[in-house]
Amino acid sequence: MRRVRARVEGTVQGVGFRPFVFRLASELSLAGFVLNDERGVLLEVEGGDAEVDGFLRRLADEAPPLAAVEAVRPSELAVAGERGFRILASPRGGEPAALVSPDTATCDDCLRELFDVEDRRYRYPFVNCTNCGPRFTIVGGVPYDRPLTTMAGFEMCPRCQAEYDDPADRRFHAQPNACPECGPTLCLHPNELHGDEALREAVAALRDGAVVAVKGIGGYHLACLAAREPAVAALRARKHREDKPFAVMVRDVAGAHQLVALTAEEAALLAGRDRPIVLAPRRADAPVAASVAPRSADLGVFLPYSPLHHLLLADVGEPLVMTSGNVSDEPIAHEDDDALARLEGIADLVLLNDRPIHTRTDDSVLRAVPGRRPLLMRRSRGFVPDSLPLPGDGRPLLACGAELKSTFCVAKGGRAWVGHHIGDLKHYEVLKAYEAGIEQFERLFAVVPEVVAHDEHPDYLSTRAALARTGVETVAVQHHHAHLAACLAEHGETGPAAGAIYDGSGWGRDGTVWGGELLVGDLRDFERRGHLWPVRLPGGDKAVEQPWRMAVSWLLEAGWDGPLPGPDRHRAEQVAELVRSGVASPLTTSMGRLFDAVASLCGLRDEVTYEGQAAVELEAVADAREAGTYDMPGLDARPTILAVAEDRARGVDPAVVSARFHNAVARATAAACTEELVVLSGGVFQNRRLLTATRDALEAAGHRVLVPERLPPNDGGISYGQAAVAAARSPRTARGSGSG
Ligand code: ZN
Ligand code: ZN
Ligand code: FE
């Protein structure tokens, strides 16, 4: 006989771990107990030697599907002569560090109940169990128990309570457990219909072409029929969103196949329990309205992930546009009063429910890359708050991220938690959500930062948030170095590596705007080995909104003596004067702006309505078969731009010019990297064609290539990169490594 106490660490709460332990212990005739506490799961078992050994071995191997066991730490105790195995209540107090799992798509068992007329949860839009349902979005604190979730206000009926208390039941300690008797209900505004009536009325309105706001897991969606042009156009007009593609929710994988070309692997991503939006090449005959994704070669599709979505899609019977419920650039609405106020002018009806959302999350977005891991473009619902490993000294730290596609990151003890996608901090509401998110993560993961990392940009609101903290050591990290470090660290590498880091902009150390950078570095430091030829950014931010300005700038820099692009000759000349004088026109090595210039020269786009639009459309037109290229010696794009302009003057098709340009950047990048290990990152590498061509060229030349997989290549990955640099640079003994 022996008795062992074991502490289990990892994502072990809210995932059915205690009932699993109960069943395993019962099977092996072991006595003892199991409980959730602030650090995870604590258990003691007592019984025969072989049985205890078997128990400890199977604990990690046979854990439930949503659990992620990171460590089992056993210690021997004196035999106590206990009988029977019990699940004990969670103690309160102490330091919380237990991991909360991400929100998870409705499981097959719950789906069966949802559509079973005999079941007591038939058509109940909040059915869930230990294996599925909301988690992160409803949790206010740890331990993960009902009183600390937004389900606290719903008292379980006797039948739900019996399920909750029965270790053999699928709903044993399922914190959001509910049924039509005792749980949340739907409500339709302004009709004030409730329950299934509300749902049926919303469905009827959708089928009539209405726009309906739907409260989901992480916030509100705006829904309308994807095939109905007037409905989609109305949604665009009311939302003030001119061109940015909408995502489409389809009932199942077969429905997705009708809209986009998917490999088996991509179909599996679509159906995964994190249920991301997957961007994939749209079919020519896809039955969706033209204004769903204008001028985009890809379409974003996703599957229902809550019972309500399943009911909606089944009842409506065709694909729905499901786009985040906000006016452009504001964060996704998640509080009911707020949603009603903000969505009133956009939606004809609002389908509410009375289960509060504690933390708002957007849908996550993946972009399929043939034959490779997909690119994560936006990491949020379904992925957050899963942790990533972080090399370094394990000191508690906070990394504040960038500004436009902001995320934050808290870390300690070799582990980092990157927050959900938050958005552009320059919007007041977004900044509030950012601050609340940091507080929430510090509480959930019990991180009291000793080190705070931030971008070198002095005016980023994230930098200001970092510098407003007192009593901490601050570490400033160069923007493109953070991109490089993030990719190295997620792959468990420390470097040195070459990093081709291409994005729109980042604070450069020489007072210019960087963005086409060839770095060589490790987690601690870097050297700027090369960069795109610098040009003027005529009018600063205006040049970001109006790609034709970049075309003028590049043409003048390259010595072009032909006519200049622009809305008219007068304005072209004004911009040319800005370029020549340098007034209000900082120098930039931005790769994003070079793509803008080429998109303008190709006649694709002179003004953008969303970030990255010109590059997206340039990629979309590129001829897949064209193998030609242009010169770009040592990332000097002057001959490239002249060749583009000459091709266009000769009437060469933009599809061919775009392809040659992509090939030129890929070839020049591969030629410029001399290190064995190469990192490709930065928002420009969300371009599938560029990424694939560059990676292929590098691998053909014998390089090992790393690309971000668990975090986005865009600025959503910056906070984690800052954390990696700060952890590598700031050993406990050293002080004041704040410059760099
Ligand atoms: Zn379930
Ligand atoms: Zn109930
Ligand atoms: Fe960036």
XYZ file of C-alpha atoms and ligand atoms in Angstrom:
743
model
C 0.000 0.000 0.000
C 1.107 3.571 -0.585
C -0.382 7.060 -0.694
C 0.722 9.705 -3.165
C -0.157 13.372 -3.458
C 0.097 14.785 -6.972
C -0.196 18.277 -8.287
C -1.277 18.487 -11.923
C -0.391 21.617 -13.867
C -1.569 22.896 -17.217
C -5.028 23.456 -18.652
C -6.835 21.155 -16.239
C -9.815 23.187 -15.042
C -13.140 23.316 -16.802
C -12.146 20.457 -19.068
C -13.571 17.457 -17.198
C -10.349 16.614 -15.462
C -11.753 15.851 -11.999
C -14.404 13.390 -13.252
C -11.708 11.752 -15.333
C -9.551 11.396 -12.210
C -12.577 10.064 -10.328
C -13.256 7.414 -12.972
C -9.607 6.424 -13.242
C -9.216 6.113 -9.459
C -12.456 4.134 -9.191
C -11.382 1.795 -11.969
C -8.127 1.094 -10.118
C -9.909 0.813 -6.730
C -7.910 3.692 -5.299
C -9.079 5.818 -2.373
C -8.421 9.524 -1.991
C -9.663 12.823 -3.375
C -9.238 15.374 -6.124
C -9.891 19.125 -6.102
C -9.337 22.268 -8.154
C -7.305 24.981 -6.517
C -5.569 28.138 -7.633
C -2.640 26.268 -9.117
C -4.485 23.565 -11.008
C -5.568 20.165 -9.766
C -4.473 18.634 -6.479
C -5.128 14.967 -5.758
C -4.206 12.185 -3.382
C -4.553 8.486 -4.111
C -4.034 5.506 -1.888
C -3.910 1.841 -2.868
C -1.716 -0.919 -4.210
C 1.729 -0.078 -5.559
C 1.061 -1.165 -9.124
C -2.319 0.587 -9.170
C -0.835 3.905 -7.985
C 1.927 3.645 -10.593
C -0.602 2.891 -13.300
C -2.733 5.789 -12.142
C 0.116 8.281 -12.337
C 1.121 7.036 -15.783
C -2.385 7.207 -17.211
C -3.095 10.623 -15.698
C -1.392 12.478 -18.524
C -1.810 9.867 -21.259
C -5.569 9.506 -21.027
C -6.538 13.051 -20.008
C -9.795 14.422 -21.505
C -9.660 16.034 -24.963
C -9.647 19.668 -23.805
C -7.025 19.171 -21.105
C -3.379 20.036 -21.627
C -1.359 18.418 -18.849
C 1.986 20.154 -18.581
C 3.312 18.568 -15.417
C 2.388 15.913 -12.841
C 4.359 16.382 -9.612
C 3.912 13.466 -7.189
C 5.144 13.202 -3.614
C 4.854 10.264 -1.179
C 2.661 10.482 1.934
C 1.976 8.158 4.861
C -0.875 5.702 4.250
C -4.051 7.056 5.887
C -6.382 4.066 5.516
C -8.953 6.134 3.605
C -11.896 4.465 1.854
C -13.581 5.603 -1.317
C -12.694 8.396 -3.709
C -14.188 11.892 -3.454
C -14.261 15.090 -5.438
C -13.807 17.950 -2.989
C -14.900 21.589 -3.261
C -12.346 24.215 -4.285
C -10.701 26.114 -1.444
C -10.685 29.914 -1.764
C -7.760 32.306 -1.517
C -4.111 31.936 -2.326
C -2.360 32.687 -5.556
C -4.274 31.838 -8.728
C -2.252 30.239 -11.506
C -4.610 27.572 -12.791
C -5.147 27.750 -16.490
C -8.435 28.638 -18.056
C -9.155 26.932 -21.353
C -10.297 28.671 -24.549
C -13.946 28.725 -25.631
C -14.742 25.515 -27.450
C -17.173 24.641 -30.229
C -20.298 22.623 -29.398
C -19.396 18.923 -29.178
C -21.152 16.130 -31.088
C -22.992 14.860 -28.006
C -24.473 18.282 -27.303
C -25.345 18.720 -30.988
C -27.293 15.473 -30.942
C -29.307 16.725 -27.972
C -29.865 20.083 -29.640
C -31.619 18.465 -32.603
C -33.324 15.612 -30.712
C -37.035 16.399 -30.222
C -37.110 13.957 -27.304
C -34.313 15.666 -25.417
C -35.038 18.206 -22.709
C -32.492 20.523 -24.336
C -34.076 20.263 -27.811
C -33.431 23.606 -29.566
C -31.902 25.059 -26.433
C -29.322 27.603 -27.670
C -27.090 27.327 -24.585
C -26.549 23.579 -24.394
C -22.976 22.716 -23.348
C -21.037 20.168 -21.347
C -17.607 19.509 -19.894
C -16.248 18.951 -23.382
C -17.586 22.118 -24.993
C -19.000 25.577 -24.503
C -17.898 29.004 -23.371
C -14.889 29.241 -21.054
C -12.480 32.178 -21.284
C -15.186 34.661 -22.281
C -17.305 33.942 -19.172
C -14.553 33.657 -16.571
C -13.955 36.505 -14.161
C -11.389 34.858 -11.924
C -9.865 31.555 -10.839
C -10.449 28.876 -9.692
C -12.697 28.187 -12.643
C -15.930 27.549 -10.757
C -19.453 28.742 -11.417
C -19.497 31.601 -8.860
C -16.580 33.245 -10.658
C -18.192 33.006 -14.101
C -20.983 35.008 -15.691
C -23.233 31.975 -14.979
C -23.192 32.915 -11.281
C -26.639 34.507 -11.556
C -28.331 31.362 -12.857
C -29.307 28.872 -10.195
C -29.357 25.343 -11.535
C -32.679 23.468 -11.521
C -32.699 20.085 -9.709
C -32.072 18.119 -12.919
C -29.125 20.286 -13.977
C -27.760 20.197 -10.430
C -27.985 16.392 -10.435
C -25.960 16.244 -13.664
C -23.474 18.701 -12.237
C -23.027 16.598 -9.095
C -22.771 13.201 -10.781
C -19.183 12.170 -11.540
C -20.452 9.746 -14.149
C -22.333 12.472 -16.033
C -20.982 14.354 -19.042
C -21.958 17.572 -17.268
C -20.224 16.843 -13.986
C -18.913 20.224 -12.851
C -19.587 21.762 -16.265
C -19.691 25.345 -14.994
C -21.930 26.799 -17.732
C -24.390 23.876 -17.408
C -27.928 25.041 -18.119
C -31.276 24.021 -19.560
C -34.453 25.794 -20.689
C -35.738 25.570 -17.103
C -32.916 27.353 -15.381
C -30.451 28.820 -17.870
C -30.086 31.839 -20.139
C -32.804 32.681 -22.642
C -32.970 34.527 -25.933
C -34.717 37.840 -26.337
C -35.413 39.656 -29.582
C -35.265 43.437 -29.650
C -37.360 45.470 -30.361
C -40.174 42.880 -30.696
C -39.573 41.665 -27.124
C -40.103 38.042 -28.105
C -38.431 35.403 -25.953
C -36.989 31.903 -26.263
C -37.647 29.884 -29.384
C -40.156 32.472 -30.596
C -37.389 35.063 -30.645
C -35.180 32.728 -32.631
C -37.871 31.867 -35.177
C -38.699 35.529 -35.712
C -35.000 36.383 -36.205
C -34.726 33.567 -38.741
C -37.792 34.812 -40.621
C -36.322 38.325 -40.730
C -32.987 37.033 -42.009
C -34.745 35.089 -44.735
C -36.536 38.321 -45.682
C -33.186 40.054 -46.169
C -32.876 41.825 -42.818
C -29.680 42.530 -40.911
C -29.828 40.925 -37.473
C -27.334 41.476 -34.666
C -26.699 38.211 -32.831
C -25.081 37.929 -29.430
C -22.624 35.062 -29.533
C -19.731 33.762 -27.459
C -17.236 36.616 -27.549
C -19.491 39.450 -28.669
C -22.082 40.400 -31.267
C -22.167 39.472 -34.920
C -24.089 41.221 -37.637
C -25.776 38.616 -39.777
C -27.524 38.636 -43.129
C -28.000 36.272 -46.071
C -24.642 35.939 -47.825
C -26.222 35.429 -51.237
C -28.577 38.417 -51.035
C -26.821 41.439 -52.544
C -29.197 44.148 -51.217
C -28.857 42.776 -47.679
C -25.063 42.671 -47.809
C -24.902 46.092 -49.452
C -27.167 47.525 -46.742
C -24.948 46.029 -44.065
C -21.870 47.606 -45.677
C -23.503 50.996 -45.979
C -24.800 51.023 -42.396
C -21.558 49.710 -40.963
C -19.506 52.236 -42.964
C -17.292 49.465 -44.196
C -16.574 49.998 -47.861
C -14.480 47.085 -49.056
C -13.050 44.989 -46.240
C -14.252 41.418 -46.793
C -16.991 39.904 -44.613
C -16.713 36.356 -43.295
C -19.398 33.820 -44.182
C -20.705 31.152 -41.804
C -21.747 27.905 -43.463
C -23.600 25.012 -41.896
C -20.903 22.360 -42.390
C -17.748 21.442 -44.272
C -19.771 20.464 -47.352
C -21.225 23.976 -47.347
C -17.709 25.418 -47.170
C -16.608 23.367 -50.165
C -19.301 25.086 -52.234
C -17.755 28.494 -51.526
C -14.009 27.940 -51.398
C -11.338 25.485 -52.537
C -10.194 23.581 -49.464
C -7.676 20.806 -48.986
C -8.519 18.054 -46.524
C -6.150 19.671 -44.051
C -7.872 23.036 -44.336
C -11.270 21.420 -43.950
C -9.997 19.894 -40.712
C -8.883 23.350 -39.501
C -12.326 24.681 -40.276
C -13.970 21.926 -38.247
C -11.497 22.106 -35.349
C -12.792 22.906 -31.890
C -11.316 26.436 -32.089
C -13.471 27.098 -35.191
C -11.468 29.899 -36.823
C -12.421 31.827 -39.918
C -10.392 30.220 -42.719
C -9.419 32.386 -45.682
C -9.231 30.214 -48.775
C -9.454 30.747 -52.547
C -13.066 31.387 -53.465
C -14.772 29.350 -56.157
C -15.729 31.230 -59.302
C -19.301 29.985 -58.926
C -19.541 30.563 -55.173
C -23.133 31.596 -54.416
C -22.327 34.752 -52.460
C -23.207 38.361 -53.193
C -20.528 40.443 -54.935
C -20.174 42.842 -52.042
C -19.269 40.119 -49.518
C -15.582 40.298 -50.504
C -15.008 42.755 -53.344
C -11.782 42.280 -55.366
C -10.521 39.605 -53.022
C -9.358 36.250 -54.351
C -10.038 34.695 -50.959
C -13.203 34.238 -49.010
C -13.320 33.830 -45.240
C -15.557 30.942 -44.179
C -16.285 29.412 -40.795
C -18.564 26.886 -39.167
C -21.115 27.309 -36.361
C -19.422 27.153 -32.974
C -22.267 27.799 -30.551
C -25.626 25.997 -30.341
C -27.317 29.243 -31.384
C -25.227 29.335 -34.582
C -26.182 25.740 -35.333
C -29.868 26.552 -34.934
C -29.606 29.720 -37.029
C -27.797 28.022 -39.896
C -30.128 25.025 -39.826
C -33.270 27.183 -39.778
C -32.135 29.774 -42.313
C -30.894 27.004 -44.588
C -28.201 28.989 -46.389
C -24.873 30.712 -45.632
C -24.879 33.869 -43.533
C -22.538 36.809 -43.500
C -21.398 36.953 -39.873
C -19.236 39.969 -39.286
C -18.236 41.479 -35.974
C -20.930 43.674 -34.531
C -19.352 47.062 -34.544
C -19.111 50.250 -36.516
C -15.817 50.114 -38.435
C -12.749 50.366 -36.214
C -14.607 50.130 -32.919
C -14.143 46.987 -30.849
C -16.708 44.210 -31.145
C -19.781 45.006 -29.037
C -20.244 42.701 -26.052
C -22.358 44.422 -23.431
C -26.083 44.479 -24.034
C -26.894 48.154 -23.416
C -23.824 49.153 -25.335
C -24.701 46.780 -28.163
C -28.248 48.077 -28.414
C -27.019 51.652 -28.549
C -24.279 51.004 -31.061
C -26.025 48.468 -33.262
C -29.420 50.149 -33.396
C -28.632 52.002 -36.619
C -27.045 48.960 -38.267
C -29.249 46.015 -37.386
C -32.993 45.722 -38.003
C -33.289 43.336 -35.062
C -31.044 42.418 -32.160
C -31.060 38.859 -30.830
C -29.911 39.174 -27.225
C -29.530 36.738 -24.381
C -29.020 37.164 -20.661
C -25.716 35.319 -20.272
C -23.151 38.097 -19.779
C -19.838 38.081 -21.656
C -16.952 38.868 -19.365
C -14.196 39.278 -21.956
C -14.885 40.198 -25.545
C -13.091 38.196 -28.231
C -13.198 38.396 -31.995
C -13.228 35.397 -34.283
C -9.757 34.103 -35.040
C -8.592 34.110 -38.656
C -6.359 31.590 -40.448
C -5.128 31.815 -44.010
C -4.589 28.513 -45.757
C -1.155 28.047 -47.349
C -0.957 25.081 -49.740
C 1.290 22.323 -48.416
C 2.254 24.295 -45.304
C 0.971 25.222 -41.890
C -1.702 27.922 -42.215
C -0.938 31.512 -41.321
C -2.654 32.800 -38.219
C -3.799 36.297 -39.152
C -5.779 37.045 -36.010
C -5.476 35.083 -32.778
C -8.443 35.364 -30.488
C -11.524 33.213 -29.679
C -10.684 29.505 -29.507
C -6.923 30.102 -29.145
C -6.808 32.510 -26.207
C -5.738 32.026 -23.417
C -3.587 29.014 -24.398
C 0.005 29.637 -23.374
C 3.239 29.564 -25.351
C 6.629 28.581 -23.974
C 8.975 31.483 -23.336
C 12.716 30.964 -23.000
C 14.607 33.090 -20.500
C 14.831 33.593 -16.779
C 11.145 33.217 -15.952
C 10.730 36.588 -14.246
C 7.140 37.844 -14.244
C 6.750 40.335 -17.038
C 4.307 42.277 -19.141
C 4.882 43.158 -22.782
C 2.729 45.957 -24.113
C 2.802 45.248 -27.858
C 2.473 47.624 -30.779
C -0.387 49.950 -31.567
C -2.419 49.131 -34.659
C -3.061 45.391 -34.291
C -2.361 45.361 -30.653
C -2.033 42.478 -28.272
C -0.409 42.331 -24.853
C 1.444 39.459 -23.265
C 2.037 38.431 -19.666
C 4.615 35.820 -18.753
C 6.308 34.073 -15.896
C 8.097 30.834 -15.187
C 8.859 29.987 -18.790
C 5.327 30.513 -20.009
C 3.669 33.367 -21.876
C 0.000 34.223 -22.308
C -0.673 36.402 -25.311
C -3.942 38.302 -25.057
C -6.701 38.294 -27.620
C -6.553 40.572 -30.662
C -7.590 43.999 -29.455
C -7.181 46.366 -32.400
C -6.148 49.952 -32.919
C -5.356 51.546 -29.566
C -5.943 55.033 -30.949
C -9.672 54.395 -30.477
C -10.670 55.182 -26.933
C -12.900 52.101 -26.577
C -10.109 49.855 -27.805
C -7.635 51.356 -25.380
C -10.099 50.694 -22.525
C -10.461 47.070 -23.635
C -6.668 46.787 -23.796
C -6.245 48.053 -20.248
C -9.021 45.793 -18.951
C -7.496 42.842 -20.786
C -4.097 43.355 -19.172
C -5.716 43.526 -15.734
C -7.718 40.358 -16.444
C -4.645 38.394 -17.562
C -2.533 39.567 -14.646
C -5.305 38.314 -12.350
C -6.050 35.027 -14.154
C -2.419 33.989 -14.355
C -1.228 35.681 -11.156
C 1.456 37.688 -12.897
C 2.817 40.677 -11.003
C 5.226 42.117 -13.531
C 8.751 43.012 -12.475
C 9.712 43.825 -16.049
C 7.628 45.728 -18.596
C 8.644 45.566 -22.252
C 7.508 48.009 -24.898
C 8.191 49.238 -28.417
C 10.926 51.822 -29.003
C 8.293 54.084 -30.562
C 7.878 56.830 -27.930
C 4.352 57.777 -29.027
C 2.671 54.380 -29.241
C -0.133 54.312 -26.675
C 1.187 50.898 -25.657
C 4.582 52.478 -24.921
C 2.885 55.104 -22.798
C 0.943 52.397 -20.956
C 4.254 50.663 -20.233
C 6.022 53.786 -19.054
C 3.091 54.714 -16.805
C 3.880 51.671 -14.633
C 5.948 52.468 -11.588
C 8.365 50.303 -9.661
C 9.199 48.085 -12.611
C 12.169 47.689 -14.883
C 11.352 48.718 -18.450
C 12.855 47.226 -21.580
C 12.489 48.963 -24.948
C 12.482 46.608 -27.925
C 12.953 47.649 -31.536
C 9.819 46.808 -33.503
C 11.365 44.558 -36.164
C 13.598 42.875 -33.647
C 10.405 41.947 -31.761
C 9.007 40.390 -34.963
C 12.218 38.361 -35.365
C 12.363 37.312 -31.702
C 8.694 36.276 -31.633
C 9.200 33.835 -34.477
C 12.431 32.429 -33.023
C 10.922 31.971 -29.559
C 7.717 30.243 -30.670
C 9.873 27.695 -32.488
C 12.078 27.239 -29.431
C 15.077 28.748 -31.226
C 17.422 31.364 -29.854
C 19.292 32.317 -33.035
C 21.369 33.801 -34.433
C 19.256 34.010 -37.550
C 18.706 36.296 -40.459
C 15.303 37.937 -40.358
C 13.600 39.373 -43.400
C 11.020 41.481 -41.582
C 8.636 43.237 -43.925
C 5.752 45.343 -42.681
C 4.082 48.729 -42.993
C 6.039 50.667 -40.426
C 8.003 50.489 -37.224
C 10.133 52.954 -35.300
C 13.652 52.921 -36.724
C 16.772 53.721 -34.756
C 18.086 56.193 -37.349
C 14.995 58.405 -37.168
C 13.404 56.945 -40.312
C 10.362 54.706 -40.639
C 11.554 51.111 -40.987
C 9.594 48.327 -42.662
C 11.741 46.472 -45.193
C 14.390 45.168 -42.828
C 17.053 42.562 -43.101
C 18.214 41.883 -39.562
C 20.671 39.420 -38.155
C 20.120 38.697 -34.509
C 19.127 36.526 -31.612
C 16.694 36.961 -28.742
C 18.902 39.547 -27.048
C 20.062 41.808 -29.802
C 20.295 42.441 -33.501
C 22.191 44.212 -36.208
C 20.571 45.863 -39.228
C 22.256 43.998 -42.062
C 20.301 45.567 -44.908
C 17.081 47.269 -45.842
C 14.858 48.346 -48.681
C 16.053 51.449 -50.495
C 14.667 54.450 -48.537
C 12.166 56.805 -50.139
C 10.008 59.702 -48.992
C 6.597 59.116 -47.461
C 4.911 62.166 -49.007
C 2.498 63.667 -46.501
C 3.144 61.006 -43.831
C -0.104 59.172 -43.021
C -1.703 60.532 -46.197
C 0.737 58.361 -48.144
C -0.575 55.295 -46.317
C -4.156 56.110 -47.327
C -3.262 57.039 -50.919
C -0.968 54.543 -52.618
C -0.559 56.805 -55.677
C 1.577 59.081 -53.495
C 3.989 56.199 -52.968
C 4.045 55.577 -56.698
C 5.065 59.212 -57.260
C 7.720 58.952 -54.555
C 9.234 55.739 -55.926
C 9.178 56.925 -59.542
C 10.995 60.149 -58.671
C 13.521 58.267 -56.557
C 14.155 55.902 -59.435
C 14.728 58.746 -61.916
C 11.576 58.165 -63.966
C 11.000 60.979 -66.438
C 7.577 59.971 -67.719
C 4.181 61.185 -66.491
C 3.404 60.826 -62.777
C 0.293 59.101 -61.388
C -2.292 60.954 -59.326
C -5.912 62.120 -59.440
C -4.805 65.102 -61.576
C -1.588 66.768 -62.736
C -1.823 69.497 -60.158
C -1.978 67.110 -57.191
C 0.703 64.868 -58.669
C 2.977 67.907 -58.921
C 2.179 68.931 -55.325
C 3.178 65.496 -54.084
C 6.288 65.513 -56.275
C 7.240 68.778 -54.591
C 6.824 67.162 -51.150
C 9.096 64.348 -52.259
C 11.771 66.710 -53.607
C 11.708 69.041 -50.596
C 11.165 66.357 -47.952
C 8.656 68.615 -46.170
C 6.250 66.527 -44.021
C 7.696 63.498 -45.784
C 9.848 61.256 -43.615
C 12.143 58.664 -45.164
C 10.897 55.115 -45.079
C 12.153 51.657 -45.973
C 8.619 50.244 -45.722
C 7.967 47.147 -47.819
C 4.237 47.660 -47.374
C 4.509 51.037 -49.070
C 6.467 49.537 -51.987
C 3.584 47.104 -52.535
C 1.216 50.103 -52.407
C 3.255 51.897 -55.081
C 3.189 48.885 -57.391
C -0.564 48.388 -56.822
C -1.094 51.992 -57.858
C 1.128 51.641 -60.941
C -0.883 48.557 -61.881
C -3.986 50.718 -61.844
C -5.506 48.674 -59.038
C -5.922 51.149 -56.241
C -5.087 54.776 -55.584
C -6.883 55.060 -52.249
C -7.366 52.400 -49.568
C -10.306 51.964 -47.214
C -8.642 49.418 -44.924
C -5.096 48.622 -43.897
C -3.189 46.501 -46.385
C -5.912 46.705 -49.053
C -3.627 47.645 -51.952
C -1.283 44.745 -51.230
C -4.209 42.321 -50.862
C -5.543 43.353 -54.261
C -2.094 43.256 -55.868
C -1.651 39.698 -54.650
C -5.166 38.771 -55.769
C -4.509 39.669 -59.423
C -1.066 38.022 -59.690
C -0.873 35.465 -62.497
C 0.007 32.144 -60.881
C 1.890 30.870 -63.974
C 4.102 33.899 -64.629
C 7.757 33.062 -63.845
C 9.339 36.321 -65.034
C 10.914 38.736 -62.592
C 12.574 42.146 -62.194
C 15.946 43.257 -60.857
C 16.141 44.283 -57.205
C 19.859 44.204 -56.352
C 20.435 44.196 -52.591
C 16.842 45.299 -51.894
C 17.337 48.400 -54.057
C 13.902 48.616 -55.660
C 14.666 51.554 -57.957
C 15.308 49.385 -61.026
C 12.296 47.288 -60.001
C 9.950 50.235 -60.003
C 11.299 51.480 -63.354
C 10.711 48.040 -64.863
C 7.169 48.010 -63.452
C 6.462 51.466 -64.901
C 7.945 50.524 -68.286
C 5.961 47.273 -68.426
C 2.798 49.194 -67.623
C 3.615 51.875 -70.222
C 3.957 49.042 -72.768
C 0.542 47.750 -71.764
C 1.680 44.583 -69.976
C -1.222 43.052 -68.031
C -1.264 43.960 -64.293
C -1.568 40.219 -63.548
C 1.830 39.659 -65.149
C 3.415 42.774 -63.628
C 2.177 41.800 -60.175
C 3.553 38.276 -60.517
C 6.953 39.531 -61.716
C 7.084 41.982 -58.847
C 6.278 39.283 -56.253
C 8.969 37.082 -57.798
C 11.460 39.945 -57.664
C 10.939 40.580 -53.942
C 11.169 36.851 -53.176
C 14.361 36.409 -55.198
C 16.039 39.528 -53.794
C 15.165 38.462 -50.249
C 16.521 34.963 -50.697
C 19.731 36.350 -52.233
C 20.250 38.764 -49.345
C 20.098 36.150 -46.575
C 23.448 34.525 -45.815
C 22.728 32.870 -42.440
C 21.700 29.224 -42.371
C 18.576 30.008 -40.346
C 16.142 32.550 -41.791
C 13.012 34.066 -40.248
C 10.306 35.527 -42.481
C 7.873 37.742 -40.620
C 6.047 41.075 -40.562
C 2.584 41.842 -41.888
C 3.697 41.857 -45.537
C 4.268 38.094 -45.246
C 0.532 37.566 -44.833
C 0.838 37.643 -48.601
C 0.662 33.960 -49.465
C 2.300 34.287 -52.841
C 5.241 36.280 -51.490
C 5.670 33.992 -48.507
C 5.583 30.821 -50.584
C 7.936 32.129 -53.277
C 10.431 33.454 -50.729
C 10.389 30.329 -48.617
C 10.754 28.073 -51.658
C 13.721 30.109 -52.934
C 15.445 30.037 -49.542
C 14.872 26.324 -49.006
C 16.123 25.560 -52.500
C 19.328 27.378 -51.522
C 19.697 25.202 -48.417
C 18.381 27.555 -45.735
C 16.194 26.521 -42.844
C 13.192 28.844 -42.827
C 11.017 29.743 -39.844
C 7.620 31.378 -40.241
C 5.235 32.397 -37.437
C 2.672 29.660 -36.803
C 1.202 30.099 -33.343
C 1.047 33.880 -33.571
C 0.357 36.228 -36.471
C 3.246 37.561 -38.591
C 1.632 40.990 -38.216
C 1.827 43.203 -35.151
C -0.381 40.778 -33.205
C 2.874 38.888 -32.534
C 4.862 41.890 -31.330
C 3.996 41.626 -27.632
C 5.288 38.054 -27.441
C 8.470 39.091 -29.270
C 8.999 41.909 -26.788
C 8.519 39.406 -23.965
C 11.093 37.073 -25.523
C 13.648 39.871 -25.838
C 12.991 41.165 -22.323
C 13.292 37.654 -20.841
C 16.547 37.046 -22.699
C 18.018 40.436 -21.896
C 17.074 40.911 -18.299
C 18.674 38.316 -16.026
C 17.661 38.676 -12.378
C 21.100 39.835 -11.383
C 21.528 42.549 -14.003
C 19.788 45.896 -13.817
C 18.875 48.704 -16.156
C 19.097 46.997 -19.531
C 16.399 49.398 -20.565
C 17.958 50.880 -23.674
C 19.435 48.438 -26.120
Zn -20.828 19.283 -25.228
Zn -31.709 23.272 -15.625
Fe 5.190 45.361 -37.613
